Coordinates of C-alpha atoms and ligand atoms in Angstrom, one line a residue:
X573 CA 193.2 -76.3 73.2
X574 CA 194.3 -74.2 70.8
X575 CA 193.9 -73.7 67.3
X576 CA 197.3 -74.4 65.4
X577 CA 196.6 -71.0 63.5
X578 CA 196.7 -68.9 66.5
X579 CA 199.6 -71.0 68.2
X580 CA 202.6 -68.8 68.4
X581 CA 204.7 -71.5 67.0
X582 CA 203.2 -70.4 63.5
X583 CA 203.9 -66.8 63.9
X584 CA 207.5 -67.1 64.2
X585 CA 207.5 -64.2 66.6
X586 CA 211.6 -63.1 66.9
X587 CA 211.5 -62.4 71.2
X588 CA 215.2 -61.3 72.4
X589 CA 215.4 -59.4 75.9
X590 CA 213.6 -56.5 75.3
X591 CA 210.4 -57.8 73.7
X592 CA 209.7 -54.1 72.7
X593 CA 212.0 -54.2 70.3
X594 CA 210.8 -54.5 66.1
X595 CA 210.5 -58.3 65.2
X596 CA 212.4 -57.6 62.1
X597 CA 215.9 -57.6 62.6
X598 CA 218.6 -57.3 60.2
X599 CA 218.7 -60.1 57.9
X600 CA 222.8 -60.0 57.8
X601 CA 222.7 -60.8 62.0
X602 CA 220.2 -63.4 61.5
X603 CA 222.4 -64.7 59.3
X604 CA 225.8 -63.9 60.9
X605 CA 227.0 -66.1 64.4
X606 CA 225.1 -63.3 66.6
X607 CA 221.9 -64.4 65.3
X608 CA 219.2 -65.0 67.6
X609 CA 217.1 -67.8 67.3
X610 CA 213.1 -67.4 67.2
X611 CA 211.5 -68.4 70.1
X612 CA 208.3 -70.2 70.0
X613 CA 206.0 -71.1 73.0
X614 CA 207.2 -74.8 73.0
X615 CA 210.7 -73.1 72.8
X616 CA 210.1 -70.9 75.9
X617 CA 208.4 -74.3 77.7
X618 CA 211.2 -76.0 77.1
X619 CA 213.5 -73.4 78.5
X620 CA 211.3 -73.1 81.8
X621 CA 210.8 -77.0 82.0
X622 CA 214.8 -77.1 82.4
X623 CA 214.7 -74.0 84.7
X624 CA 216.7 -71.7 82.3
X625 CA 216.7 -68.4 84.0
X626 CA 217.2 -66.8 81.3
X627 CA 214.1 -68.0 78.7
X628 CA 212.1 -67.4 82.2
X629 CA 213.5 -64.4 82.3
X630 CA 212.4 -63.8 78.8
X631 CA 209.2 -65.4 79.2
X632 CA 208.0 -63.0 82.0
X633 CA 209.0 -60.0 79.9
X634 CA 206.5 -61.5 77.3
X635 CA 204.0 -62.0 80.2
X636 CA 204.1 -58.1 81.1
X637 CA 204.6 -56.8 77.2
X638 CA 200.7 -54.8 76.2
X639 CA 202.0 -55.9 72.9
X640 CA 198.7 -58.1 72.1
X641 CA 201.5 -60.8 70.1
X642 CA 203.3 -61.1 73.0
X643 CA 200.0 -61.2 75.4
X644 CA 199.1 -64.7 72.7
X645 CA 202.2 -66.1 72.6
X646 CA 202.7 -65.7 76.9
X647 CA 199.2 -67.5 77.5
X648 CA 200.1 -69.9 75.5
X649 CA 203.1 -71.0 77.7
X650 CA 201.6 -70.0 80.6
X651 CA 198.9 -72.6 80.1
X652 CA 201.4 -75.6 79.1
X653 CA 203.0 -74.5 82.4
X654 CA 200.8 -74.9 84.3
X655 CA 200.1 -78.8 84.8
X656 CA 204.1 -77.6 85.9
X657 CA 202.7 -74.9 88.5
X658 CA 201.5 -75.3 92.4
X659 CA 204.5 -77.3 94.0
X660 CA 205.7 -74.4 95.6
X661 CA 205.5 -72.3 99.2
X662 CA 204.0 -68.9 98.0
X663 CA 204.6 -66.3 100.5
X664 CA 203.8 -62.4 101.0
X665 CA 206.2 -60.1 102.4
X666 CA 204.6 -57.2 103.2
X667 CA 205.6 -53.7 104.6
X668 CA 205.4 -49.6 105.0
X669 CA 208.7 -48.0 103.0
X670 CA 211.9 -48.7 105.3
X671 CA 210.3 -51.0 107.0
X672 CA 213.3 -53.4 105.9
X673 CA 211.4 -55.0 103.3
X674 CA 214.5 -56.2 101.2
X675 CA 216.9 -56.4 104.1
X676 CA 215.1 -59.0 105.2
X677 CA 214.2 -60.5 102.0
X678 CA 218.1 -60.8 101.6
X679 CA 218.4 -62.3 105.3
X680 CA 215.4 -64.9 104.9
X681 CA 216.0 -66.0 101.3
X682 CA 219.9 -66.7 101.7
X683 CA 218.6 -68.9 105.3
X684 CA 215.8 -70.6 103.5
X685 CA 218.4 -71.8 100.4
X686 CA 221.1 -73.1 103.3
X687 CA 218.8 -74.6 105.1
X688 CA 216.5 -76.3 102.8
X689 CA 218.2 -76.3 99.5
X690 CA 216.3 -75.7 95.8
X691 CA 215.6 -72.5 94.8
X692 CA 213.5 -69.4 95.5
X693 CA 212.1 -66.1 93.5
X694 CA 211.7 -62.9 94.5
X695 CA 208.5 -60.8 92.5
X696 CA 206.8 -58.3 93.8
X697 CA 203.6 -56.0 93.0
X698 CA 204.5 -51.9 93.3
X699 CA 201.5 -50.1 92.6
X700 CA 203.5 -46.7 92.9
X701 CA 205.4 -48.3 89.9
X702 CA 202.4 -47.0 87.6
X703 CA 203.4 -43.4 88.3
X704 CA 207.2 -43.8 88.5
X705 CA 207.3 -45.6 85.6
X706 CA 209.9 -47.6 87.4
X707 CA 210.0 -50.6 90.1
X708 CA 211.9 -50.5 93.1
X709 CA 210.1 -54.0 95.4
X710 CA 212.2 -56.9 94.2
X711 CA 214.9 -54.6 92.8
X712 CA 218.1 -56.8 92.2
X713 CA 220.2 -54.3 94.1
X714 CA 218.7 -53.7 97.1
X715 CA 219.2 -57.5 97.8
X716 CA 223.0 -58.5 97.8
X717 CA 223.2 -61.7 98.7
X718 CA 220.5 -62.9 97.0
X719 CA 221.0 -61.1 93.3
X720 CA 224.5 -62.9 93.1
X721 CA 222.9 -66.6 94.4
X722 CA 222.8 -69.2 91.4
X723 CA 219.4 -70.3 92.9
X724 CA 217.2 -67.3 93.2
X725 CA 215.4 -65.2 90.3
X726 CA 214.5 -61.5 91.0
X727 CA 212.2 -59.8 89.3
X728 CA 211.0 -56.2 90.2
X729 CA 207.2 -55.8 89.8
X730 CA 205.7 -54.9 86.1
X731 CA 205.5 -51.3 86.0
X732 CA 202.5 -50.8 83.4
X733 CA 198.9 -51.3 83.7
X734 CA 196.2 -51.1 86.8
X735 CA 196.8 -52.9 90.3
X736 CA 194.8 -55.6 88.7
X737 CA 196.6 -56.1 85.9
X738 CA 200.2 -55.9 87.7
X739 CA 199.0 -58.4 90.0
X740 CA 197.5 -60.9 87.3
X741 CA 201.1 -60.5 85.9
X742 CA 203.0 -61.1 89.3
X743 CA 200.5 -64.5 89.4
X744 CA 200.8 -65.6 86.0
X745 CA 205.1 -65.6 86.7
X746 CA 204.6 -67.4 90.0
X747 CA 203.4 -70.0 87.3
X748 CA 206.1 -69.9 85.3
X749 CA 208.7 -70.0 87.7
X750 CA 207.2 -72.7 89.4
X751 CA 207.3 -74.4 86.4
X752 CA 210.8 -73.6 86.2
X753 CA 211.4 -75.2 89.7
X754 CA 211.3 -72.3 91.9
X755 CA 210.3 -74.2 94.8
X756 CA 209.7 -71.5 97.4
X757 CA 208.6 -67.7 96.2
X758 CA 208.7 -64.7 97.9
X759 CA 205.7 -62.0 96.7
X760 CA 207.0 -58.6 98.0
X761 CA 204.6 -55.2 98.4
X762 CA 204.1 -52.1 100.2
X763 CA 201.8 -52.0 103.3
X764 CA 199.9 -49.5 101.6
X765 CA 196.0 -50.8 101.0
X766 CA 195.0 -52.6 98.0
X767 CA 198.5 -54.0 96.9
X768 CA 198.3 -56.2 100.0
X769 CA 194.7 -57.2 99.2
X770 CA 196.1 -58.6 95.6
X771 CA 199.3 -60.3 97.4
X772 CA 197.7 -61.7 100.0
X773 CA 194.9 -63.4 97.2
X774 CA 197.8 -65.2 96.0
X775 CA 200.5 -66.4 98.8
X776 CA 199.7 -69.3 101.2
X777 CA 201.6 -67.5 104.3
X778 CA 201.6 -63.4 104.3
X779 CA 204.1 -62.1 106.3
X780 CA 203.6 -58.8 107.7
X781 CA 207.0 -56.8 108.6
X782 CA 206.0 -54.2 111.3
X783 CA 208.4 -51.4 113.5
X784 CA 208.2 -50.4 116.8
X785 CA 206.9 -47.8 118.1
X786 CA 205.8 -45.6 114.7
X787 CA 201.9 -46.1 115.5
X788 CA 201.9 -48.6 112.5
X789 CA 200.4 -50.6 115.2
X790 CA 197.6 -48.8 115.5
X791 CA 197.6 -48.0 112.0
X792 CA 197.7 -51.7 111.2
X793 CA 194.7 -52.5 113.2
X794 CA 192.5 -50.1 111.1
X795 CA 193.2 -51.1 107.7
X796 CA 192.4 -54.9 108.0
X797 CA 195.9 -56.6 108.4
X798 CA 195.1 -57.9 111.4
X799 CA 193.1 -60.0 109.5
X800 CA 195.0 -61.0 106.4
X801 CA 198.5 -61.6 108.4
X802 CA 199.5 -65.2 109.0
X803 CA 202.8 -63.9 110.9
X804 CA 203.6 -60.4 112.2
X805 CA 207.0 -59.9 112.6
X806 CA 208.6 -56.7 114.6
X807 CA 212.0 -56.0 112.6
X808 CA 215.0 -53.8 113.5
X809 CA 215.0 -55.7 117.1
X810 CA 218.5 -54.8 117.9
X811 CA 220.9 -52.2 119.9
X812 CA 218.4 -50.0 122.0
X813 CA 215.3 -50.8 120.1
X814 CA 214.7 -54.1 121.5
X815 CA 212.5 -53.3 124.4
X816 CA 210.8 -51.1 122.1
X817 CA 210.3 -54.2 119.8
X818 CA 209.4 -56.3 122.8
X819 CA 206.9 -54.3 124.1
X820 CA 204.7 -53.5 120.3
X821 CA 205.0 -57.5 120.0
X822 CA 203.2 -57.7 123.2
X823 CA 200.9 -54.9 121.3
X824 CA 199.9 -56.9 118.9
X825 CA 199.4 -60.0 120.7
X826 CA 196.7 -58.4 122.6
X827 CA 195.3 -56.8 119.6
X828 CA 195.0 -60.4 118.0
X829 CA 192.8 -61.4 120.5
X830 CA 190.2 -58.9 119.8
X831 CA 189.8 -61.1 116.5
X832 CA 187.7 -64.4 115.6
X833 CA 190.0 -67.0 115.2
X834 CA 191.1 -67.3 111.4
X835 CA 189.5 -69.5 108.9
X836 CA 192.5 -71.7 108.7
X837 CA 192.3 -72.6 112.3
X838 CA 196.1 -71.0 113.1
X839 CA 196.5 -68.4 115.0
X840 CA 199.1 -66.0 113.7
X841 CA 202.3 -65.5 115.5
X842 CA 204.3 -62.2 116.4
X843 CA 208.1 -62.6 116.4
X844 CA 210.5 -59.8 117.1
X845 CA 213.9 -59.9 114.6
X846 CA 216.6 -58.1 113.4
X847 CA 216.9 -58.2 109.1
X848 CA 220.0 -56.3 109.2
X849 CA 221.9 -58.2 112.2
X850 CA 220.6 -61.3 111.1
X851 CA 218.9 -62.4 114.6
X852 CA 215.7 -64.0 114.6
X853 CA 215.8 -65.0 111.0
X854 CA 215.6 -69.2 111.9
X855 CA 212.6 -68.7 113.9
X856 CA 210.5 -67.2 111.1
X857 CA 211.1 -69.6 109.2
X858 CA 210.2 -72.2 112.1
X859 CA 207.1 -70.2 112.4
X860 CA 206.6 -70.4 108.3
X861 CA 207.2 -74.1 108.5
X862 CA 204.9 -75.1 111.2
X863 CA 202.0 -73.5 109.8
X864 CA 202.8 -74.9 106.1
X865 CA 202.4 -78.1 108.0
X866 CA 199.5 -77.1 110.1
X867 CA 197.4 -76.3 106.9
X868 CA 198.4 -78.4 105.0
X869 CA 197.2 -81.4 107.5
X870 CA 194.3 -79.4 108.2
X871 CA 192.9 -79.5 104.1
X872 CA 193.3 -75.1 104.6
X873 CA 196.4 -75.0 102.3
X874 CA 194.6 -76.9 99.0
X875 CA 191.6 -74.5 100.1
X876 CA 193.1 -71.6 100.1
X877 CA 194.7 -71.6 96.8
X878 CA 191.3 -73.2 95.5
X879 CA 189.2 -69.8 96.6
X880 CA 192.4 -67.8 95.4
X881 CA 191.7 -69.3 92.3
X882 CA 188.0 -68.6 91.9
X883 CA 188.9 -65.1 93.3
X884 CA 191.4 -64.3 90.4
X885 CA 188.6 -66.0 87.8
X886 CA 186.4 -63.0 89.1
X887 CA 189.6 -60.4 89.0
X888 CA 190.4 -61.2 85.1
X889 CA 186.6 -61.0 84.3
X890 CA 186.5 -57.3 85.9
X891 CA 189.2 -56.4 84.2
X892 CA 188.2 -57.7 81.2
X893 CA 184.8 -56.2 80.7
X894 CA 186.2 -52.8 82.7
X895 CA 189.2 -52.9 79.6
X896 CA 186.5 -53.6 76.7
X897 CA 184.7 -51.2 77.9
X898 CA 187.2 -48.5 78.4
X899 CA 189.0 -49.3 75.0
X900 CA 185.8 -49.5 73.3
X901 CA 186.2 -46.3 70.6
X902 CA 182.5 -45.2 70.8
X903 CA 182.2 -44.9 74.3
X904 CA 185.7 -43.6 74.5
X905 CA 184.3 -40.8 72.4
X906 CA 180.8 -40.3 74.4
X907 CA 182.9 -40.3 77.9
X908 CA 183.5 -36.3 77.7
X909 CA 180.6 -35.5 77.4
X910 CA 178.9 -37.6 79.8
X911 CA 181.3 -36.5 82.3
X912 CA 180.4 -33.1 81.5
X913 CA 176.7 -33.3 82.3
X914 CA 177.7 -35.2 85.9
X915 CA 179.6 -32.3 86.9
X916 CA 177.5 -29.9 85.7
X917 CA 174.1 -31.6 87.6
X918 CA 172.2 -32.2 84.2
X919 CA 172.5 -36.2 85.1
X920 CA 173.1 -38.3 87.9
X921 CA 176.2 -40.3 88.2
X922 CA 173.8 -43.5 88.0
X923 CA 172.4 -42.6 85.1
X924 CA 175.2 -41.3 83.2
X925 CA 176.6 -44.4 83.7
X926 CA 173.5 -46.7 83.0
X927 CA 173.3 -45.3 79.4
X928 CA 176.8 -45.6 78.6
X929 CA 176.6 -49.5 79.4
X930 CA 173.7 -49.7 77.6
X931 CA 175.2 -48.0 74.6
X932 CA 178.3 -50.4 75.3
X933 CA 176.3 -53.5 75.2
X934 CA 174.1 -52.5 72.6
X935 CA 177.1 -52.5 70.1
X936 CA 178.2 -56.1 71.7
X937 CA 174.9 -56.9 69.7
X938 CA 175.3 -55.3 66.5
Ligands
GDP2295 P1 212.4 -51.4 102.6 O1 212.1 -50.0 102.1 O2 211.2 -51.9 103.4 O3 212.8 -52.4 101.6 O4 213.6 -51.2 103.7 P2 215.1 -51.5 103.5 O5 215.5 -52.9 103.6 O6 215.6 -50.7 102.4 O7 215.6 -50.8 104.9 C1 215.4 -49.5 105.2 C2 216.5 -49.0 106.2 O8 216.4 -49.7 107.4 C3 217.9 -49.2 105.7 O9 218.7 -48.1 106.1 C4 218.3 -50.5 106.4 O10 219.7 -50.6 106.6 C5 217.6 -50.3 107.7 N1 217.3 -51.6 108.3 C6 216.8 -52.7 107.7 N2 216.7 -53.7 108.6 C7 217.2 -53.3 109.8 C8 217.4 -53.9 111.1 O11 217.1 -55.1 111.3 N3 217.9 -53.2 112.0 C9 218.3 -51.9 111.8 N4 218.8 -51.2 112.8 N5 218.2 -51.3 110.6 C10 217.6 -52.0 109.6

């Protein structure tokens, strides 16, 4: 619970759309018929609890704001959301650039809303985003069907902040939309290392989009996705790539042997499709089905997001104590140096690093 005194509710925060903004505003528009009204955190609940895109909207801008106000005030809806959360199908979308990431996101999200009703959100994590100060994954206009459909929400990844944090920001808004009613959610990312790690640590079906014939077979193999994908799915199957398709399908059913059967007892699937001509697009989702139902008899899909759990209980820990440390002013001043003498051989890394932490832990104390 938390204490009335640090509620939001009693700070009278003024949140608009851009949560950067001063929390001052002129006292005339407060006044005047274009005033805004302040939210609180039972105002913001509220909004989500109806499924008003735009307070969820608001609400994940609070959720990615450094602003240490905004940080209280999106915890505290975040944890009244979520008793809200879980009833959803969480799935990863993963990818190399051009791949036909949001080609197909269009093509299978616009499917999935005809043929099941209720409504879906598209997030993403874009480590690259860090550097380019800007998102493109899960960027409204590279999905056209979707970015004009009353039922879906899309929200490019946060741009600030380490992997860890962007992706402990994508999971705390799979929480709110949930809450919000967002009853299926797509998790987009690059096929480029850790970013699939962190998706695939939070969806209960990652999807992994492959083409023919570029050696991302191969390429795939090494780096683990073998292991993480629950479906691999060959796009750009059409006009004279499909034997191409055909045959890296076959590929990658032979590599799947070569694995021990995953924990969740399914063995994944490879499907050839085409995102841009549309083909192909009901049998993923037959695929996507059958193994939500597969799991879910089997006990795996309640697992799964158990250990997910306990695995992102570990993730905010490192990232708090690497971020205390880090931000702590003493040992921001001592790290210099101590670089210094690493590079220069008068210390070894280990020790450099030893007496740092102690220094570190040694003010905990004081
Ligand atoms: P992303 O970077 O993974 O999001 O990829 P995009 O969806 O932007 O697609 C990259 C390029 O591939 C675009 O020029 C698309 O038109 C094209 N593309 C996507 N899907 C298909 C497909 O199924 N068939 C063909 N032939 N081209 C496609």
């Amino acid at each position: 619970m938390l204490h009335p005194e640090n509620s939001s509710e009693y700070k009278g925060l003024t949140v608009n759309d851009g949560v950067e903004q001063p929390s001052i505003v002129n006292p005339y528009l407060q006044r005047g018929r274009f005033a805004r009204r302040r939210l609180t955190a039972a105002d913001y609940v509220e909004g989500i609890l109806k499924g008003n895109v735009t307070i969820l909207g608001q609400a994940v801008t609070l959720v990615e704001s450094t602003n240490p106000d905004h940080q209280a005030i999106a915890q505290e809806v975040i944890e009244r959301c979520l008793p809200y959360s879980g009833k959803s199908v969480r799935i990863g979308i993963s990818g190399v650039p051009g791949a036909g990431k949001s080609t197909s996101i269009d093509e299978f999200g616009i499917h999935v809303l005809e043929r099941t009703g209720g409504r879906l959100a598209v997030l993403a994590i874009d480590p690259s985003s860090e550097k380019t100060k800007g998102s493109i994954l899960g960027d409204k206009t590279r999905m056209e069907k979707l970015s004009v459909h009353p039922d879906s929400f899309i929200r490019p990844s946060p741009s600030a902040g380490s992997l860890g944090g962007v992706a402990r920001k994508t999971r705390e808004t799979i929480i709110l939309c949930e809450a919000a009613g967002f009853d299926k959610i797509f998790v987009e990312t690059v096929g480029v290392g850790q970013s699939e790690t962190a998706c695939h640590s939070m969806v209960d079906f990652f999807l992994v989009i492959q083409l023919a014939g570029t050696g991302d077979e191969l390429q795939g193999i090494k780096r683990g996705i073998m292991e993480m994908a629950d479906g691999i799915v060959i796009n750009k199957c059409d006009g004279d790539n499909v034997d191409a398709c055909q045959l890296a399908a076959r590929q990658f059913r032979n590599a799947l042997h070569l694995f021990p059967m995953p924990e969740s007892g399914w063995t994944p699937k490879v499907l050839c499709y085409s995102g841009f001509y549309g083909l192909g697009i009901k049998e993923v989702w037959d695929m996507i089905f059958e193994y939500v139902d597969f799991v879910k008899a089997n006990g795996y899909f309640e697992h799964r997001r158990a250990e997910q759990a306990k695995y992102w209980m570990y993730e905010s820990i490192n990232e708090q104590l690497r971020n205390g440390f880090f931000q702590n002013p003493t040992i921001e001043g001592l790290l210099p140096r101590a670089e210094e003498t690493v590079l220069a051989g008068q210390k070894t890394s280990f020790v450099a690093a030893k007496q740092l932490l102690d220094t570190y832990f040694s003010l905990l104390k004081q």
